[in-house]
mmCIF file of C-alpha atoms in Angstrom:
data_model
loop_
_atom_site.group_PDB
_atom_site.id
_atom_site.type_symbol
_atom_site.label_atom_id
_atom_site.label_comp_id
_atom_site.label_asym_id
_atom_site.label_seq_id
_atom_site.Cartn_x
_atom_site.Cartn_y
_atom_site.Cartn_z
ATOM 1 C CA UNK C 240 0.121 0.129 -0.264
ATOM 2 C CA UNK C 241 1.566 3.313 -1.021
ATOM 3 C CA UNK C 242 1.997 6.157 2.190
ATOM 4 C CA UNK C 243 -1.291 8.190 2.548
ATOM 5 C CA UNK C 244 -0.127 11.736 0.577
ATOM 6 C CA UNK C 245 -2.899 14.064 0.020
ATOM 7 C CA UNK C 246 -2.272 16.984 -2.968
ATOM 8 C CA UNK C 247 -4.203 20.179 -2.553
ATOM 9 C CA UNK C 248 -4.545 22.339 -5.713
ATOM 10 C CA UNK C 249 -5.345 26.057 -6.076
ATOM 11 C CA UNK C 250 -7.186 25.089 -9.138
ATOM 12 C CA UNK C 251 -7.660 28.470 -10.066
ATOM 13 C CA UNK C 252 -3.570 29.869 -9.904
ATOM 14 C CA UNK C 253 -3.200 26.471 -11.851
ATOM 15 C CA UNK C 254 -5.630 27.196 -14.663
ATOM 16 C CA UNK C 255 -4.512 30.877 -15.181
ATOM 17 C CA UNK C 256 -0.638 29.462 -15.031
ATOM 18 C CA UNK C 257 -1.628 27.141 -18.042
ATOM 19 C CA UNK C 258 -3.937 29.821 -19.622
ATOM 20 C CA UNK C 259 -0.797 32.544 -19.819
ATOM 21 C CA UNK C 260 1.823 29.730 -19.812
ATOM 22 C CA UNK C 261 0.258 27.046 -22.861
ATOM 23 C CA UNK C 262 0.141 28.448 -26.415
ATOM 24 C CA UNK C 263 -3.409 29.139 -27.845
ATOM 25 C CA UNK C 264 -5.154 25.637 -28.604
ATOM 26 C CA UNK C 265 -8.554 25.524 -30.046
ATOM 27 C CA UNK C 266 -11.442 22.384 -30.457
ATOM 28 C CA UNK C 267 -12.782 21.678 -33.845
ATOM 29 C CA UNK C 268 -15.735 24.444 -33.001
ATOM 30 C CA UNK C 269 -13.608 27.227 -32.293
ATOM 31 C CA UNK C 270 -13.455 27.159 -28.551
ATOM 32 C CA UNK C 271 -10.200 27.699 -26.847
ATOM 33 C CA UNK C 272 -8.602 24.887 -24.608
ATOM 34 C CA UNK C 273 -5.331 25.717 -23.836
ATOM 35 C CA UNK C 274 -6.047 26.173 -20.216
ATOM 36 C CA UNK C 275 -7.692 23.148 -19.921
ATOM 37 C CA UNK C 276 -5.158 20.933 -21.649
ATOM 38 C CA UNK C 277 -2.471 22.948 -19.242
ATOM 39 C CA UNK C 278 -4.256 21.934 -15.949
ATOM 40 C CA UNK C 279 -4.754 18.478 -17.191
ATOM 41 C CA UNK C 280 -1.120 18.071 -17.857
ATOM 42 C CA UNK C 281 -0.393 19.566 -14.472
ATOM 43 C CA UNK C 282 -2.564 17.462 -12.747
ATOM 44 C CA UNK C 283 -0.430 14.032 -14.590
ATOM 45 C CA UNK C 284 2.830 15.537 -13.747
ATOM 46 C CA UNK C 285 1.607 16.059 -10.201
ATOM 47 C CA UNK C 286 0.603 12.815 -10.058
ATOM 48 C CA UNK C 287 3.042 11.212 -11.275
ATOM 49 C CA UNK C 288 5.761 12.733 -9.407
ATOM 50 C CA UNK C 289 3.954 12.908 -5.884
ATOM 51 C CA UNK C 290 2.149 9.730 -5.971
ATOM 52 C CA UNK C 291 -0.713 11.118 -4.092
ATOM 53 C CA UNK C 292 -3.351 8.880 -2.199
ATOM 54 C CA UNK C 293 -5.608 11.891 -2.309
ATOM 55 C CA UNK C 294 -6.214 14.820 -4.199
ATOM 56 C CA UNK C 295 -8.734 17.963 -4.181
ATOM 57 C CA UNK C 296 -9.324 20.777 -6.854
ATOM 58 C CA UNK C 297 -9.846 23.536 -4.173
ATOM 59 C CA UNK C 298 -12.265 25.669 -5.734
ATOM 60 C CA UNK C 299 -13.241 29.457 -5.735
ATOM 61 C CA UNK C 300 -16.852 29.592 -5.313
ATOM 62 C CA UNK C 301 -16.589 33.112 -3.986
ATOM 63 C CA UNK C 302 -13.389 34.921 -5.227
ATOM 64 C CA UNK C 303 -13.359 37.717 -3.206
ATOM 65 C CA UNK C 304 -16.031 37.045 0.246
ATOM 66 C CA UNK C 305 -17.996 40.082 1.367
ATOM 67 C CA UNK C 306 -16.995 39.311 4.741
ATOM 68 C CA UNK C 307 -13.447 40.257 3.695
ATOM 69 C CA UNK C 308 -14.627 43.275 1.695
ATOM 70 C CA UNK C 309 -16.309 44.103 4.730
ATOM 71 C CA UNK C 310 -13.134 44.334 6.712
ATOM 72 C CA UNK C 311 -11.000 46.028 4.065
ATOM 73 C CA UNK C 312 -13.225 47.299 0.970
ATOM 74 C CA UNK C 313 -9.850 47.602 -1.182
ATOM 75 C CA UNK C 314 -9.710 43.666 -0.763
ATOM 76 C CA UNK C 315 -9.240 42.818 -4.506
ATOM 77 C CA UNK C 316 -11.087 46.048 -5.632
ATOM 78 C CA UNK C 317 -8.999 46.141 -8.328
ATOM 79 C CA UNK C 318 -10.263 43.042 -10.030
ATOM 80 C CA UNK C 319 -13.473 43.712 -10.272
ATOM 81 C CA UNK C 320 -15.590 44.114 -13.272
ATOM 82 C CA UNK C 321 -19.406 44.033 -11.653
ATOM 83 C CA UNK C 322 -20.457 44.380 -8.315
ATOM 84 C CA UNK C 323 -23.217 41.792 -7.705
ATOM 85 C CA UNK C 324 -25.607 41.987 -4.639
ATOM 86 C CA UNK C 325 -26.435 38.739 -4.251
ATOM 87 C CA UNK C 326 -23.826 36.768 -5.631
ATOM 88 C CA UNK C 327 -19.850 36.860 -5.847
ATOM 89 C CA UNK C 328 -18.724 40.400 -7.722
ATOM 90 C CA UNK C 329 -17.382 39.567 -11.168
ATOM 91 C CA UNK C 330 -14.053 39.119 -11.225
ATOM 92 C CA UNK C 331 -12.041 40.060 -14.495
ATOM 93 C CA UNK C 332 -10.996 37.346 -16.375
ATOM 94 C CA UNK C 333 -9.895 36.705 -19.895
ATOM 95 C CA UNK C 334 -13.095 35.996 -22.325
ATOM 96 C CA UNK C 335 -10.987 32.929 -23.640
ATOM 97 C CA UNK C 336 -10.477 31.745 -20.278
ATOM 98 C CA UNK C 337 -13.784 32.333 -19.081
ATOM 99 C CA UNK C 338 -15.054 29.899 -21.074
ATOM 100 C CA UNK C 339 -12.969 27.128 -20.549
ATOM 101 C CA UNK C 340 -13.759 27.086 -16.760
ATOM 102 C CA UNK C 341 -16.990 25.300 -17.420
ATOM 103 C CA UNK C 342 -15.225 22.794 -19.323
ATOM 104 C CA UNK C 343 -12.542 22.415 -16.655
ATOM 105 C CA UNK C 344 -15.709 21.433 -14.187
ATOM 106 C CA UNK C 345 -16.938 19.044 -16.516
ATOM 107 C CA UNK C 346 -13.693 17.423 -17.204
ATOM 108 C CA UNK C 347 -12.906 16.859 -13.761
ATOM 109 C CA UNK C 348 -16.176 15.325 -12.870
ATOM 110 C CA UNK C 349 -15.969 12.901 -15.566
ATOM 111 C CA UNK C 350 -12.630 11.709 -14.317
ATOM 112 C CA UNK C 351 -13.574 11.463 -10.784
ATOM 113 C CA UNK C 352 -11.227 14.244 -9.286
ATOM 114 C CA UNK C 353 -12.399 15.302 -6.184
ATOM 115 C CA UNK C 354 -13.506 19.890 -6.626
ATOM 116 C CA UNK C 355 -14.272 21.364 -3.362
ATOM 117 C CA UNK C 356 -15.261 24.713 -2.783
ATOM 118 C CA UNK C 357 -17.337 26.648 -0.067
ATOM 119 C CA UNK C 358 -19.713 29.418 -0.329
ATOM 120 C CA UNK C 359 -18.745 32.448 1.327
ATOM 121 C CA UNK C 360 -15.238 31.650 0.710
ATOM 122 C CA UNK C 361 -11.824 31.477 -1.052
ATOM 123 C CA UNK C 362 -10.027 28.061 -2.791
ATOM 124 C CA UNK C 363 -7.590 29.317 -0.033
ATOM 125 C CA UNK C 364 -9.721 28.600 2.970
ATOM 126 C CA UNK C 365 -10.860 25.177 1.623
ATOM 127 C CA UNK C 366 -7.184 24.584 1.117
ATOM 128 C CA UNK C 367 -6.497 25.924 4.647
ATOM 129 C CA UNK C 368 -9.141 23.345 6.237
ATOM 130 C CA UNK C 369 -8.012 20.698 4.426
ATOM 131 C CA UNK C 370 -4.351 20.947 5.349
ATOM 132 C CA UNK C 371 -5.258 21.032 9.030
ATOM 133 C CA UNK C 372 -6.217 17.895 10.695
ATOM 134 C CA UNK C 373 -5.448 15.769 7.614
ATOM 135 C CA UNK C 374 -4.158 13.187 9.266
ATOM 136 C CA UNK C 375 -1.070 13.002 6.253
ATOM 137 C CA UNK C 376 1.147 14.637 4.959
ATOM 138 C CA UNK C 377 -0.231 17.870 2.462
ATOM 139 C CA UNK C 378 1.568 19.275 -0.472
ATOM 140 C CA UNK C 379 -0.377 22.167 -1.340
ATOM 141 C CA UNK C 380 0.326 23.730 -4.905
ATOM 142 C CA UNK C 381 -0.210 27.398 -5.414
ATOM 143 C CA UNK C 382 1.197 30.380 -6.649
ATOM 144 C CA UNK C 383 -0.176 32.068 -3.524
ATOM 145 C CA UNK C 384 2.540 32.769 -0.911
ATOM 146 C CA UNK C 385 -0.133 33.714 1.443
ATOM 147 C CA UNK C 386 -0.786 29.934 1.578
ATOM 148 C CA UNK C 387 3.103 30.237 3.069
ATOM 149 C CA UNK C 388 1.434 30.006 6.867
ATOM 150 C CA UNK C 389 0.172 26.507 6.430
ATOM 151 C CA UNK C 390 3.735 25.236 6.299
ATOM 152 C CA UNK C 391 4.087 22.904 9.509
ATOM 153 C CA UNK C 392 6.758 20.456 8.839
ATOM 154 C CA UNK C 393 5.876 18.490 12.118
ATOM 155 C CA UNK C 394 2.187 18.359 10.265
ATOM 156 C CA UNK C 395 3.552 17.288 7.235
ATOM 157 C CA UNK C 396 2.574 20.337 5.517
ATOM 158 C CA UNK C 397 4.646 21.680 3.085
ATOM 159 C CA UNK C 398 3.928 24.209 -0.523
ATOM 160 C CA UNK C 399 4.867 23.390 -4.178
ATOM 161 C CA UNK C 400 5.509 26.742 -5.613
ATOM 162 C CA UNK C 401 5.666 26.798 -9.145
ATOM 163 C CA UNK C 402 8.099 28.696 -10.794
ATOM 164 C CA UNK C 403 7.852 27.366 -14.209
ATOM 165 C CA UNK C 404 4.711 24.840 -14.698
ATOM 166 C CA UNK C 405 5.110 22.729 -12.069
ATOM 167 C CA UNK C 406 7.343 20.306 -13.456
ATOM 168 C CA UNK C 407 10.029 21.858 -11.184
ATOM 169 C CA UNK C 408 8.415 24.181 -8.022
ATOM 170 C CA UNK C 409 9.924 25.351 -4.656
ATOM 171 C CA UNK C 410 9.240 22.977 -1.564
ATOM 172 C CA UNK C 411 8.462 25.373 0.806
ATOM 173 C CA UNK C 412 9.069 23.991 4.256
ATOM 174 C CA UNK C 413 9.988 25.873 7.182
ATOM 175 C CA UNK C 414 13.623 25.856 6.509
ATOM 176 C CA UNK C 415 12.886 27.543 3.251
ATOM 177 C CA UNK C 416 10.569 29.961 4.779
ATOM 178 C CA UNK C 417 13.661 30.857 7.293
ATOM 179 C CA UNK C 418 16.174 31.253 4.667
ATOM 180 C CA UNK C 419 13.749 33.065 2.373
ATOM 181 C CA UNK C 420 12.141 36.007 4.764
ATOM 182 C CA UNK C 421 13.940 35.564 7.899
ATOM 183 C CA UNK C 422 11.081 34.453 9.582
ATOM 184 C CA UNK C 423 9.025 31.064 10.874
ATOM 185 C CA UNK C 424 6.294 30.289 8.884
ATOM 186 C CA UNK C 425 4.007 30.623 11.613
ATOM 187 C CA UNK C 426 4.997 34.097 11.400
ATOM 188 C CA UNK C 427 4.034 34.230 7.920
ATOM 189 C CA UNK C 428 0.616 35.685 8.407
ATOM 190 C CA UNK C 429 1.734 38.507 10.706
ATOM 191 C CA UNK C 430 4.275 39.175 8.068
ATOM 192 C CA UNK C 431 2.230 39.097 5.022
ATOM 193 C CA UNK C 432 -0.302 41.635 6.803
ATOM 194 C CA UNK C 433 2.599 43.973 7.870
ATOM 195 C CA UNK C 434 3.880 44.235 4.161
ATOM 196 C CA UNK C 435 0.893 43.709 2.688
ATOM 197 C CA UNK C 436 0.256 43.119 -0.913
ATOM 198 C CA UNK C 437 -0.866 45.060 -3.649
ATOM 199 C CA UNK C 438 -2.320 42.393 -6.281
ATOM 200 C CA UNK C 439 -5.092 41.866 -3.276
ATOM 201 C CA UNK C 440 -5.599 45.727 -2.176
ATOM 202 C CA UNK C 441 -4.084 44.946 0.931
ATOM 203 C CA UNK C 442 -2.182 48.489 1.623
ATOM 204 C CA UNK C 443 0.227 46.982 4.616
ATOM 205 C CA UNK C 444 1.953 49.281 7.330
ATOM 206 C CA UNK C 445 3.299 52.049 5.259
ATOM 207 C CA UNK C 446 7.103 52.037 5.232
ATOM 208 C CA UNK C 447 7.629 48.559 6.796
ATOM 209 C CA UNK C 448 8.824 46.118 4.065
ATOM 210 C CA UNK C 449 10.240 42.405 4.592
ATOM 211 C CA UNK C 450 13.178 43.431 6.001
ATOM 212 C CA UNK C 451 11.917 45.509 8.440
ATOM 213 C CA UNK C 452 8.706 43.236 9.201
ATOM 214 C CA UNK C 453 10.994 40.173 9.512
ATOM 215 C CA UNK C 454 13.284 42.248 12.370
ATOM 216 C CA UNK C 455 9.761 43.465 14.264
ATOM 217 C CA UNK C 456 8.840 39.762 14.255
ATOM 218 C CA UNK C 457 12.289 39.004 15.319
ATOM 219 C CA UNK C 458 12.287 41.639 18.338
ATOM 220 C CA UNK C 459 8.613 40.861 19.107
ATOM 221 C CA UNK C 460 7.409 37.558 18.445
ATOM 222 C CA UNK C 461 4.415 38.383 16.660
ATOM 223 C CA UNK C 462 1.716 41.150 15.826
ATOM 224 C CA UNK C 463 -0.029 41.364 18.925
ATOM 225 C CA UNK C 464 3.390 41.751 20.391
ATOM 226 C CA UNK C 465 4.674 44.642 17.864
ATOM 227 C CA UNK C 466 1.477 46.188 18.814
ATOM 228 C CA UNK C 467 1.991 45.900 22.563
ATOM 229 C CA UNK C 468 5.855 47.143 21.883
ATOM 230 C CA UNK C 469 4.262 50.299 20.395
ATOM 231 C CA UNK C 470 2.074 51.360 23.277
ATOM 232 C CA UNK C 471 4.824 51.113 25.280
ATOM 233 C CA UNK C 472 7.577 53.829 25.220
ATOM 234 C CA UNK C 473 10.244 51.986 27.118
ATOM 235 C CA UNK C 474 10.628 49.684 24.106
ATOM 236 C CA UNK C 475 13.654 49.754 21.187
ATOM 237 C CA UNK C 476 11.431 51.108 18.660
ATOM 238 C CA UNK C 477 12.034 54.461 16.952
ATOM 239 C CA UNK C 478 10.127 57.102 17.032
ATOM 240 C CA UNK C 479 8.909 56.641 13.168
ATOM 241 C CA UNK C 480 8.078 52.925 13.628
ATOM 242 C CA UNK C 481 6.014 53.876 16.265
ATOM 243 C CA UNK C 482 4.522 56.099 14.063
ATOM 244 C CA UNK C 483 3.911 54.075 11.405
ATOM 245 C CA UNK C 484 1.869 51.442 13.699
ATOM 246 C CA UNK C 485 -0.325 54.128 14.838
ATOM 247 C CA UNK C 486 -1.023 55.492 11.359
ATOM 248 C CA UNK C 487 -1.889 52.009 10.895
ATOM 249 C CA UNK C 488 -4.000 50.810 13.542
ATOM 250 C CA UNK C 489 -7.479 51.118 11.967
ATOM 251 C CA UNK C 490 -5.709 48.819 8.858
ATOM 252 C CA UNK C 491 -3.981 46.872 11.624
ATOM 253 C CA UNK C 492 -7.735 46.178 13.961
ATOM 254 C CA UNK C 493 -9.234 43.789 10.872
ATOM 255 C CA UNK C 494 -6.290 43.124 8.364
ATOM 256 C CA UNK C 495 -5.223 39.883 10.440
ATOM 257 C CA UNK C 496 -8.842 38.168 9.901
ATOM 258 C CA UNK C 497 -8.646 38.956 6.079
ATOM 259 C CA UNK C 498 -5.203 36.973 5.695
ATOM 260 C CA UNK C 499 -5.361 34.418 8.125
ATOM 261 C CA UNK C 500 -7.020 31.123 6.019
ATOM 262 C CA UNK C 501 -9.953 29.783 7.113
ATOM 263 C CA UNK C 502 -9.168 26.443 8.953
ATOM 264 C CA UNK C 503 -12.355 25.413 10.311
ATOM 265 C CA UNK C 504 -14.863 25.064 7.602
ATOM 266 C CA UNK C 505 -17.301 22.024 7.472
ATOM 267 C CA UNK C 506 -15.904 20.202 4.350
ATOM 268 C CA UNK C 507 -16.961 17.160 3.344
ATOM 269 C CA UNK C 508 -13.063 15.115 3.239
ATOM 270 C CA UNK C 509 -15.240 11.420 2.058
ATOM 271 C CA UNK C 510 -14.489 11.738 -1.427
ATOM 272 C CA UNK C 511 -10.794 12.868 -1.928
ATOM 273 C CA UNK C 512 -9.441 9.590 -2.527
ATOM 274 C CA UNK C 513 -7.429 10.060 -5.858
ATOM 275 C CA UNK C 514 -9.467 7.468 -8.117
ATOM 276 C CA UNK C 515 -7.312 4.628 -10.214
ATOM 277 C CA UNK C 516 -9.540 4.796 -13.455
ATOM 278 C CA UNK C 517 -12.326 7.761 -14.732
ATOM 279 C CA UNK C 518 -15.486 8.116 -13.137
ATOM 280 C CA UNK C 519 -17.215 8.102 -16.095
ATOM 281 C CA UNK C 520 -14.798 7.076 -19.095
ATOM 282 C CA UNK C 521 -17.778 7.198 -21.873
ATOM 283 C CA UNK C 522 -17.942 11.394 -20.599
ATOM 284 C CA UNK C 523 -14.474 11.742 -20.210
ATOM 285 C CA UNK C 524 -13.750 10.214 -23.840
ATOM 286 C CA UNK C 525 -17.109 12.482 -25.483
ATOM 287 C CA UNK C 526 -15.651 15.695 -24.065
ATOM 288 C CA UNK C 527 -12.234 14.857 -25.327
ATOM 289 C CA UNK C 528 -13.201 14.324 -28.702
ATOM 290 C CA UNK C 529 -15.207 17.126 -28.501
ATOM 291 C CA UNK C 530 -12.742 19.715 -27.324
ATOM 292 C CA UNK C 531 -9.283 18.371 -28.544
ATOM 293 C CA UNK C 532 -8.292 16.944 -25.364
ATOM 294 C CA UNK C 533 -7.460 13.345 -26.164
ATOM 295 C CA UNK C 534 -3.567 13.314 -25.654
ATOM 296 C CA UNK C 535 -4.049 15.181 -22.278
ATOM 297 C CA UNK C 536 -6.914 12.709 -20.983
ATOM 298 C CA UNK C 537 -4.997 9.999 -22.039
ATOM 299 C CA UNK C 538 -1.960 11.027 -20.154
ATOM 300 C CA UNK C 539 -4.334 11.732 -17.057
ATOM 301 C CA UNK C 540 -6.012 7.908 -17.413
ATOM 302 C CA UNK C 541 -2.163 6.901 -17.466
ATOM 303 C CA UNK C 542 -1.244 9.057 -14.488
ATOM 304 C CA UNK C 543 -4.645 7.382 -12.566
ATOM 305 C CA UNK C 544 -4.108 3.903 -13.650
ATOM 306 C CA UNK C 545 -0.555 4.270 -11.652
ATOM 307 C CA UNK C 546 -2.942 4.944 -8.203
#
């Protein structure tokens, strides 16, 4: 019996990467399929390279949850095409990619690969929950640095951080985080809160970059300790450092909740086992024929057969 190992895929991160990294390919009817093909190739490569017993394509049921926007209105605001009162806001996605997302869902379903999302939450939150208490080693495949907060050598949780494709990712463990940023993985969420992230609309603490954030965490342990030091005139903080945190008090009151991924969502973990054959081969072959996916589907089927 193979050793249990779970692969959690940040699906949108991977199909965006596939869309921009794989040359344009179209089905016979003109439908673009490069993201579909690229994602299937990624999954096959990952299954072959890491031999998981369990695999989940984690899904953004809501890419910009209202509860996060209520806390920080600028959260991902630059990506919004249309705000919607009763559903998730519409994200800016290239049209040739948008049309491929339903095809991706159909192909994954026919292949029998587990897809899990949670209404009102992002894929990051699904990943955080599934990685917590998984009962087996977990590899999270993502291009999102925010998930470095999940790295835990004791629990066997690491990040496979793609550099080019997914063939040679950085293996992010506690030693890697320490070498890269000078902090522990457990400090990463506080580090990211202070540094901010313009790609997510998080302003951070003005004037506090990677080096300053790491130095302060080394001195005071965590964000709570830094804020306590700001209020204590006897600490070693400079006048300008103290003022920067005073100026950011409103942001710091809410940002940790936005940055931290959920770890306790009520998710169904019963379907995560990776199948050794497609769930619906007839439908899978129909989709392969319709959307010019014969080769990547064959490679996926061969990878599953090795499970």
